[in-house]
Tab-separated table of N, CA, C and O in Angstrom:
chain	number	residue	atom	x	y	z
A	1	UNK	N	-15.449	-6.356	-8.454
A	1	UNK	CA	-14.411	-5.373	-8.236
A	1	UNK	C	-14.830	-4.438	-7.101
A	1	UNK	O	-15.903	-3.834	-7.090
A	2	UNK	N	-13.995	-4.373	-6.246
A	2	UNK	CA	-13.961	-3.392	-5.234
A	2	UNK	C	-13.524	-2.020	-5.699
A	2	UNK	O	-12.540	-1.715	-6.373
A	3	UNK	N	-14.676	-1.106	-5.079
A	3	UNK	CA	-14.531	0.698	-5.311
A	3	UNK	C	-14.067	1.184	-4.022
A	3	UNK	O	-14.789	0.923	-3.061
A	4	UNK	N	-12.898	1.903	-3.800
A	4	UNK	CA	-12.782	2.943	-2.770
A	4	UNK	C	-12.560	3.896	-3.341
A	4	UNK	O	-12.008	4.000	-4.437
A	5	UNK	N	-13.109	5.003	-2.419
A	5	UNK	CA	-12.916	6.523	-2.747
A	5	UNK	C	-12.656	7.533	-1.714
A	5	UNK	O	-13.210	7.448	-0.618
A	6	UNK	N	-11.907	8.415	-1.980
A	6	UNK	CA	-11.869	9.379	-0.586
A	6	UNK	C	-12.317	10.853	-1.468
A	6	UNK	O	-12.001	11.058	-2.641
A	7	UNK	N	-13.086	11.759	-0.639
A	7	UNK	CA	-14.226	12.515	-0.712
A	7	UNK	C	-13.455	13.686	0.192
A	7	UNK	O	-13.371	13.445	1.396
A	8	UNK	N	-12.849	15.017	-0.328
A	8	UNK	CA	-12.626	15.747	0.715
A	8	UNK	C	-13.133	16.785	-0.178
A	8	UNK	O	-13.430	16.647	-1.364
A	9	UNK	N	-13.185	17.672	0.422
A	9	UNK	CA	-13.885	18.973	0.116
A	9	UNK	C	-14.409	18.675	-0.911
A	9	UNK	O	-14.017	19.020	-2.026
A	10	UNK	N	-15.367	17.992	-0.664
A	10	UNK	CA	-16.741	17.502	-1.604
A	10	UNK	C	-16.094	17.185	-3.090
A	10	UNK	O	-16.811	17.071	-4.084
A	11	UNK	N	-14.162	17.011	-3.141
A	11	UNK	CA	-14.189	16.294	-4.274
A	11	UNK	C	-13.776	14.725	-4.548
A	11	UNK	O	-12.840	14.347	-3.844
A	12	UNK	N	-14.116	14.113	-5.116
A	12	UNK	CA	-13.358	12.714	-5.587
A	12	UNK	C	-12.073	12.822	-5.660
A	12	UNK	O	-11.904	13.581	-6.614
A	13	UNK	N	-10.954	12.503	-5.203
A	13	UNK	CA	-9.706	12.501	-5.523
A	13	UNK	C	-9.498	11.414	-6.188
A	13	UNK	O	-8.349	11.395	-6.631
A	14	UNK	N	-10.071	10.554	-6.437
A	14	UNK	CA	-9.522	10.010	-8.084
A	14	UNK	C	-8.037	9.110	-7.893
A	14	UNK	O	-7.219	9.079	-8.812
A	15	UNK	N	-7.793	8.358	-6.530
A	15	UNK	CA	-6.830	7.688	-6.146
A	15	UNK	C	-6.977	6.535	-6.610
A	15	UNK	O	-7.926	5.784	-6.383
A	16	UNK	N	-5.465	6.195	-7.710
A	16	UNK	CA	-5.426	4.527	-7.620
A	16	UNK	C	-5.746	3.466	-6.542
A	16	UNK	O	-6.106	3.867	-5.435
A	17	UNK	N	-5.676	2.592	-6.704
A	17	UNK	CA	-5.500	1.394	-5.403
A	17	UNK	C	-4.674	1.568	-4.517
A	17	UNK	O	-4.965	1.315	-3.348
A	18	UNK	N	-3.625	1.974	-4.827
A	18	UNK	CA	-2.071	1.925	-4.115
A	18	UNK	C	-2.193	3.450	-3.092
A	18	UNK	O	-2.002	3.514	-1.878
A	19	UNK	N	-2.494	4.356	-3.840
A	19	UNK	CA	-2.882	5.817	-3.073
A	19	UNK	C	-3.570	5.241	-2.522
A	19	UNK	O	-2.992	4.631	-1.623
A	20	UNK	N	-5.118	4.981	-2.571
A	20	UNK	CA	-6.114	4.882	-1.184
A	20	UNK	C	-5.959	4.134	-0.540
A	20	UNK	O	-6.846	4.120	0.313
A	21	UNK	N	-4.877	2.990	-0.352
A	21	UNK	CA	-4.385	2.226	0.412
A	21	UNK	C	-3.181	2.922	1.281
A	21	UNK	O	-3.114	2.554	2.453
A	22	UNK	N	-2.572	3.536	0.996
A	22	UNK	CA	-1.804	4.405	1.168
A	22	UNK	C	-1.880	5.674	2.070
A	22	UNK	O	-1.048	6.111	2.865
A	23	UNK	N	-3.539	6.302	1.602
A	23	UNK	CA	-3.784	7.816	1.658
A	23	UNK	C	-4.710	6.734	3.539
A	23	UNK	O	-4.817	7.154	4.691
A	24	UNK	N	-5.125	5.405	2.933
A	24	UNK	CA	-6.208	5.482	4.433
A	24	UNK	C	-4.802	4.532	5.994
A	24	UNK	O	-5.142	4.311	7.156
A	25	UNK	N	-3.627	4.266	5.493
A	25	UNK	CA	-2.765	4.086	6.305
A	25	UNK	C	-2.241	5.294	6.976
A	25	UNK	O	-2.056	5.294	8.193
A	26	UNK	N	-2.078	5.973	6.489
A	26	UNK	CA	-1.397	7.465	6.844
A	26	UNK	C	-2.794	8.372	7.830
A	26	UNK	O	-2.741	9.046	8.858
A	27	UNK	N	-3.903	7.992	6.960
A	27	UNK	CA	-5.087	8.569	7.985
A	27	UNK	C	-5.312	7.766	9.339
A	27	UNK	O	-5.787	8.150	10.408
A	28	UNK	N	-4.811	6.507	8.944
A	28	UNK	CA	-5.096	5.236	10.671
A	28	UNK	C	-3.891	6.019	11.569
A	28	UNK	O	-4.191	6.154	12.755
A	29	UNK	N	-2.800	6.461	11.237
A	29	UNK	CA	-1.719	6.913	11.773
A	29	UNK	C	-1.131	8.608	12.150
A	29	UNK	O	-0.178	9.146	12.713
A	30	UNK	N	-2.653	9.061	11.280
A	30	UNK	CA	-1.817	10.658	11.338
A	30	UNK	C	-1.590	11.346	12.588
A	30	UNK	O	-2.069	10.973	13.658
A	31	UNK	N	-0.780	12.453	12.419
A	31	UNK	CA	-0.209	13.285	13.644
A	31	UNK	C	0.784	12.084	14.259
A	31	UNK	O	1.016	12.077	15.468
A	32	UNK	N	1.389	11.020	13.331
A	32	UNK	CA	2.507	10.390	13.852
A	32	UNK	C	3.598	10.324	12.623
A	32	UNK	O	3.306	10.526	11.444
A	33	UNK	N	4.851	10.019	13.095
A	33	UNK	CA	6.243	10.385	12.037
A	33	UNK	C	6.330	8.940	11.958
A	33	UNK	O	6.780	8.280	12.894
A	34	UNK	N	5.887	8.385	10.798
A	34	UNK	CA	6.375	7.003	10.391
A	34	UNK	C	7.522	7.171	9.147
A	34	UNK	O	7.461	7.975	8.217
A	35	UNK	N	8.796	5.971	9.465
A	35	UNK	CA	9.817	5.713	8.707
A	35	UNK	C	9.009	5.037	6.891
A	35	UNK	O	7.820	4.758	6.731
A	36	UNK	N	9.729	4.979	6.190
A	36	UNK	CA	9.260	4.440	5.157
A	36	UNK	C	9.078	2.696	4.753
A	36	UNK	O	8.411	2.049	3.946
A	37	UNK	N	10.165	2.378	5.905
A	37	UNK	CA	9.743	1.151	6.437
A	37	UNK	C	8.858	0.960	6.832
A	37	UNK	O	8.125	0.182	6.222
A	38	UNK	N	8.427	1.528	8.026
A	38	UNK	CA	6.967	1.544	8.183
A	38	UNK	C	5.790	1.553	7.492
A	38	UNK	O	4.887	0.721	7.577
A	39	UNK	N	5.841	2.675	6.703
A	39	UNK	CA	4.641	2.478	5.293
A	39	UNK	C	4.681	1.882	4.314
A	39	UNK	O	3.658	1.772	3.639
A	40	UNK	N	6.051	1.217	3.859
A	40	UNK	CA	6.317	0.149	2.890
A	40	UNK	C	5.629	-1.155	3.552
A	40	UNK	O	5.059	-1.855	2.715
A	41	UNK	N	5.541	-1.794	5.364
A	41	UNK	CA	5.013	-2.508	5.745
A	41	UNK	C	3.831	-3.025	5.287
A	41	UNK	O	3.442	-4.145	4.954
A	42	UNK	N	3.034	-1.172	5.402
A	42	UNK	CA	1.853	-1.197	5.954
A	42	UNK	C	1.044	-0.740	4.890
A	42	UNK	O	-0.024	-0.181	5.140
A	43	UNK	N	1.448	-0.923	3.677
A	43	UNK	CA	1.046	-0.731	3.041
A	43	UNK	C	1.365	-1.679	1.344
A	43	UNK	O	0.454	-1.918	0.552
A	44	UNK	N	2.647	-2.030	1.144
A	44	UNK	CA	3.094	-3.167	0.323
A	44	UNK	C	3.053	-4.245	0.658
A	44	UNK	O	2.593	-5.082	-0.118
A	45	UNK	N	3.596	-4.681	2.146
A	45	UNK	CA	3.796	-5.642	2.556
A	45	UNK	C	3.092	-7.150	2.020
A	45	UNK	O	3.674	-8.174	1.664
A	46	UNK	N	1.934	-6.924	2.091
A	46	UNK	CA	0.903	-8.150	1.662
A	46	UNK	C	1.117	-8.513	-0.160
A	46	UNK	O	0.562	-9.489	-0.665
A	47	UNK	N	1.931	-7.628	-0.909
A	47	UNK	CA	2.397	-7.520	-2.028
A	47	UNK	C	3.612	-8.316	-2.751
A	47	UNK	O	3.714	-8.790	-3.882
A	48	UNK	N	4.690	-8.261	-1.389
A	48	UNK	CA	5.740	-8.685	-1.150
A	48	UNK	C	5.517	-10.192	-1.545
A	48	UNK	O	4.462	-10.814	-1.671
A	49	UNK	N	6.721	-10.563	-1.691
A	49	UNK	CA	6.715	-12.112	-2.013
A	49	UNK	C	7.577	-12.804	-1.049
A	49	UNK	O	8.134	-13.879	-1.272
A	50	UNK	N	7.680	-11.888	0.413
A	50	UNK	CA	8.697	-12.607	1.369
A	50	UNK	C	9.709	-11.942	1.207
A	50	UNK	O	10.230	-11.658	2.286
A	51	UNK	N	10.510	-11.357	-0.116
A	51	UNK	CA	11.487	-10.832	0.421
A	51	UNK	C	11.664	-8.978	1.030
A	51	UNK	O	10.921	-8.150	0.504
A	52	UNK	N	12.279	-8.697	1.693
A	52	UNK	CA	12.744	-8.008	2.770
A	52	UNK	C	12.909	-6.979	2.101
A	52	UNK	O	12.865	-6.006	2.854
A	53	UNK	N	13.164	-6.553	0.532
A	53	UNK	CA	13.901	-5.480	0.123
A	53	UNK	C	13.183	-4.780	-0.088
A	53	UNK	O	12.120	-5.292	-0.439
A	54	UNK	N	13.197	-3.232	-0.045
A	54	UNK	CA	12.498	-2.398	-0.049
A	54	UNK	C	13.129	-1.563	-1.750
A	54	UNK	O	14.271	-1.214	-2.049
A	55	UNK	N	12.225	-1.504	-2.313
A	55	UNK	CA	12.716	-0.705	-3.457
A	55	UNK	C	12.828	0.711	-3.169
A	55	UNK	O	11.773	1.169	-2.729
A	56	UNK	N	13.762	1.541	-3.277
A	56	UNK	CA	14.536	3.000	-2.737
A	56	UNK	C	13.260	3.625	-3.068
A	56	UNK	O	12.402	3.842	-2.211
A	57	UNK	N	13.152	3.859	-4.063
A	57	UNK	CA	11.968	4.649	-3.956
A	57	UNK	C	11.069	4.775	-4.126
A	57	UNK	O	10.702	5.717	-4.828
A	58	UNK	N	9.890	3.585	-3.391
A	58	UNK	CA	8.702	3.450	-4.230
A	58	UNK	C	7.914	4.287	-2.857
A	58	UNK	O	6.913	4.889	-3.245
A	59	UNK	N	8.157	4.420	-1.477
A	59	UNK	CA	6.810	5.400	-0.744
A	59	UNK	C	7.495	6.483	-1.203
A	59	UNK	O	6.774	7.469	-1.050
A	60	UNK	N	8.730	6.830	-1.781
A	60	UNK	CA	8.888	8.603	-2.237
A	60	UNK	C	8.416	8.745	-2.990
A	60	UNK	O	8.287	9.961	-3.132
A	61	UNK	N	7.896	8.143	-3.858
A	61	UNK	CA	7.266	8.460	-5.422
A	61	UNK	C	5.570	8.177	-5.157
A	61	UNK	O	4.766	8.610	-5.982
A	62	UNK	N	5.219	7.606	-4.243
A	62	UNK	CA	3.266	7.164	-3.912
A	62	UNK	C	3.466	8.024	-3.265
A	62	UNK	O	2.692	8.611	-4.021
A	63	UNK	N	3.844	9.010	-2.324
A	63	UNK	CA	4.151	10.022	-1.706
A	63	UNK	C	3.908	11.090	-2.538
A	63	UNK	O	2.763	11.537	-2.601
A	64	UNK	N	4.894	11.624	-3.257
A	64	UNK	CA	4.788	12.211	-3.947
A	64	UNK	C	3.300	12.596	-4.507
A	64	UNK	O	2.547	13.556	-4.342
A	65	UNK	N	3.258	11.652	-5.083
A	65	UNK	CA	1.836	11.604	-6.093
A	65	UNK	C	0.676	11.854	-4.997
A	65	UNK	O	-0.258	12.431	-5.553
A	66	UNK	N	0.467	11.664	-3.899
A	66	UNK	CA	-0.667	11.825	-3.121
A	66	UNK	C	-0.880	13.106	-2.152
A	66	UNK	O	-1.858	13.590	-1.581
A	67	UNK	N	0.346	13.391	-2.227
A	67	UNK	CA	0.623	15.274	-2.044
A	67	UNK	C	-0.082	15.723	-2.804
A	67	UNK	O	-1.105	16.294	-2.426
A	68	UNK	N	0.314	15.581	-4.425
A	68	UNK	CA	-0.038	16.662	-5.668
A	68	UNK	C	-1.474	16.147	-5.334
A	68	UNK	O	-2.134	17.171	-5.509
A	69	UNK	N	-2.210	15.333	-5.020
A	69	UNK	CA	-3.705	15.167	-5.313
A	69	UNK	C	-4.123	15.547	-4.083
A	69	UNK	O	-5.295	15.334	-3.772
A	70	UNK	N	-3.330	16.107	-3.276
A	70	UNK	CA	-4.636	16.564	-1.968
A	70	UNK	C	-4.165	18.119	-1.889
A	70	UNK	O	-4.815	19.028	-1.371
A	71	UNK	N	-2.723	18.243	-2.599
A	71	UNK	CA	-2.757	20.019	-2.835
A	71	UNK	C	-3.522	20.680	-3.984
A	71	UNK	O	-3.475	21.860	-4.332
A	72	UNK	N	-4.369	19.487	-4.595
A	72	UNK	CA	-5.176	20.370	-5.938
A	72	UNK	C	-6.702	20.138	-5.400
A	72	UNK	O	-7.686	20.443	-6.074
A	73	UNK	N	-6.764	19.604	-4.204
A	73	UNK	CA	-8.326	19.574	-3.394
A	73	UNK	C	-8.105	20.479	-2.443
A	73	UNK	O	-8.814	21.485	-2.420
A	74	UNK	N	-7.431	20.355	-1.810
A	74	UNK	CA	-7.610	21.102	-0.399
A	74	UNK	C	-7.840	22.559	-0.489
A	74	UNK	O	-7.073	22.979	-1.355
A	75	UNK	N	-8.269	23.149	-0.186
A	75	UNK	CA	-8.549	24.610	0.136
A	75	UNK	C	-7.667	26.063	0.987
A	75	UNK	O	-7.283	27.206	0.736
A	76	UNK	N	-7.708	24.839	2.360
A	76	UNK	CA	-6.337	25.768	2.950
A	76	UNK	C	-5.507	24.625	3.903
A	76	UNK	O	-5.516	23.435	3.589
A	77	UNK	N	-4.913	25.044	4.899
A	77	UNK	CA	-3.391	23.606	5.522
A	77	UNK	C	-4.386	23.045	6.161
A	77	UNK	O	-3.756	22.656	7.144
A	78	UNK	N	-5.459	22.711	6.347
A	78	UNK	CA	-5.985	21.596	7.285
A	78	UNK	C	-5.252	20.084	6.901
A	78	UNK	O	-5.757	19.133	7.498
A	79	UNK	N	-4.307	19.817	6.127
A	79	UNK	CA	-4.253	18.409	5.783
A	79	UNK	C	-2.560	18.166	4.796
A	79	UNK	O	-2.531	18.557	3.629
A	80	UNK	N	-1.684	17.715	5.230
A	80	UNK	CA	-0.656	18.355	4.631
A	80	UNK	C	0.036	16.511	4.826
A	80	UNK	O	-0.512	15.804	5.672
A	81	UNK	N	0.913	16.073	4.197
A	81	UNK	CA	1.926	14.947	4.150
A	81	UNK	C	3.707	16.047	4.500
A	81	UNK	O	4.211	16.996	3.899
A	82	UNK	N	3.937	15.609	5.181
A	82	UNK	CA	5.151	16.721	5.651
A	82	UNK	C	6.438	15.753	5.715
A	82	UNK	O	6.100	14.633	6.098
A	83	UNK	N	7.593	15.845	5.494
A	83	UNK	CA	8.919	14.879	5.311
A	83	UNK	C	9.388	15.583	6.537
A	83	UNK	O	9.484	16.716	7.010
A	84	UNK	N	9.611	14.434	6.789
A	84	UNK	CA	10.753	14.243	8.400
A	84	UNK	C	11.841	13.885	8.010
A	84	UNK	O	11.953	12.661	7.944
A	85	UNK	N	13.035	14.678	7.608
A	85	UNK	CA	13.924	15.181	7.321
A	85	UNK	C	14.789	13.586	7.817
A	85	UNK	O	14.686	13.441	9.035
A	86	UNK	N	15.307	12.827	7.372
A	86	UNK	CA	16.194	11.641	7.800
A	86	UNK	C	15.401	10.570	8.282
A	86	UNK	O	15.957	9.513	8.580
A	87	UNK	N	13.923	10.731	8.423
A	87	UNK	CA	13.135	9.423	9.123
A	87	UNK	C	12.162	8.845	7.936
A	87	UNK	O	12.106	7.775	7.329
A	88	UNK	N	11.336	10.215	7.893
A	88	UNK	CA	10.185	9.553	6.985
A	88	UNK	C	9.116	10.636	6.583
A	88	UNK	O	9.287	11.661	5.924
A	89	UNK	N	8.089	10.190	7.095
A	89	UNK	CA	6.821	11.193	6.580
A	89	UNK	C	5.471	11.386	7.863
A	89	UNK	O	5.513	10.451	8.662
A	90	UNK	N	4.536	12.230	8.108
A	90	UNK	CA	3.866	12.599	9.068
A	90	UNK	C	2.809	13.166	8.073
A	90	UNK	O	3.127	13.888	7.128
A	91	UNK	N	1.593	12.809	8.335
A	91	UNK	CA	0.162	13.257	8.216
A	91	UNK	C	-0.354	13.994	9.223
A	91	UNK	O	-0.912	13.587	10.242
A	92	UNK	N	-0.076	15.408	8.786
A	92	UNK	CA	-0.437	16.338	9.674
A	92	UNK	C	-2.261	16.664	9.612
A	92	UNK	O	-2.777	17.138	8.600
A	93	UNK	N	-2.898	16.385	10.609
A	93	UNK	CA	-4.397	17.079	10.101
A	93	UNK	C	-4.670	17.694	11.426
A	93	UNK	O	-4.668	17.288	12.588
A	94	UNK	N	-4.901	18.803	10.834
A	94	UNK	CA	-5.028	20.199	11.985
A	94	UNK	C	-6.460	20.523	12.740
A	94	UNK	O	-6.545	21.471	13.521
């Protein structure tokens, strides 16, 4: 079994598979506005069984959840998941 972990302010955030797959796509990409297409790609894709459909809301809800775990680590805004209002989402790190 494979372990990943992400380590910020010296804590474990304690991310499923799907988060740290998730949390280290958004870090390959941050300070850019990707659609949810995009992170459904780049992040389900290999999951997929070929078909095309995107379930409505599965990056709003891994989203979700990976906000609440880096707003109960973080300290102050160095590091924020921000919604782009009609597109998608942006990993802001300051």
């Amino acid at each position: 079994m494979k372990n990943f972990k992400i380590i910020y302010n010296d804590v474990d955030m304690e991310l499923t598979p799907k988060e740290f797959h998730l949390m280290y796509f958004l870090i390959q990409q941050s300070n850019q506005v990707l659609s949810r297409e995009q992170i459904f790609n780049g992040v389900w894709k290999s999951d997929n069984d070929g078909n095309s459909y995107i379930p409505s809301r599965i990056v709003d809800i891994h989203i979700s959840h990976l906000r609440d775990k880096i707003n109960e680590v973080r300290t102050n805004n160095d590091v924020s998941i921000e919604t782009v209002r009609g597109f998608g989402y942006l990993l802001k790190n300051k």
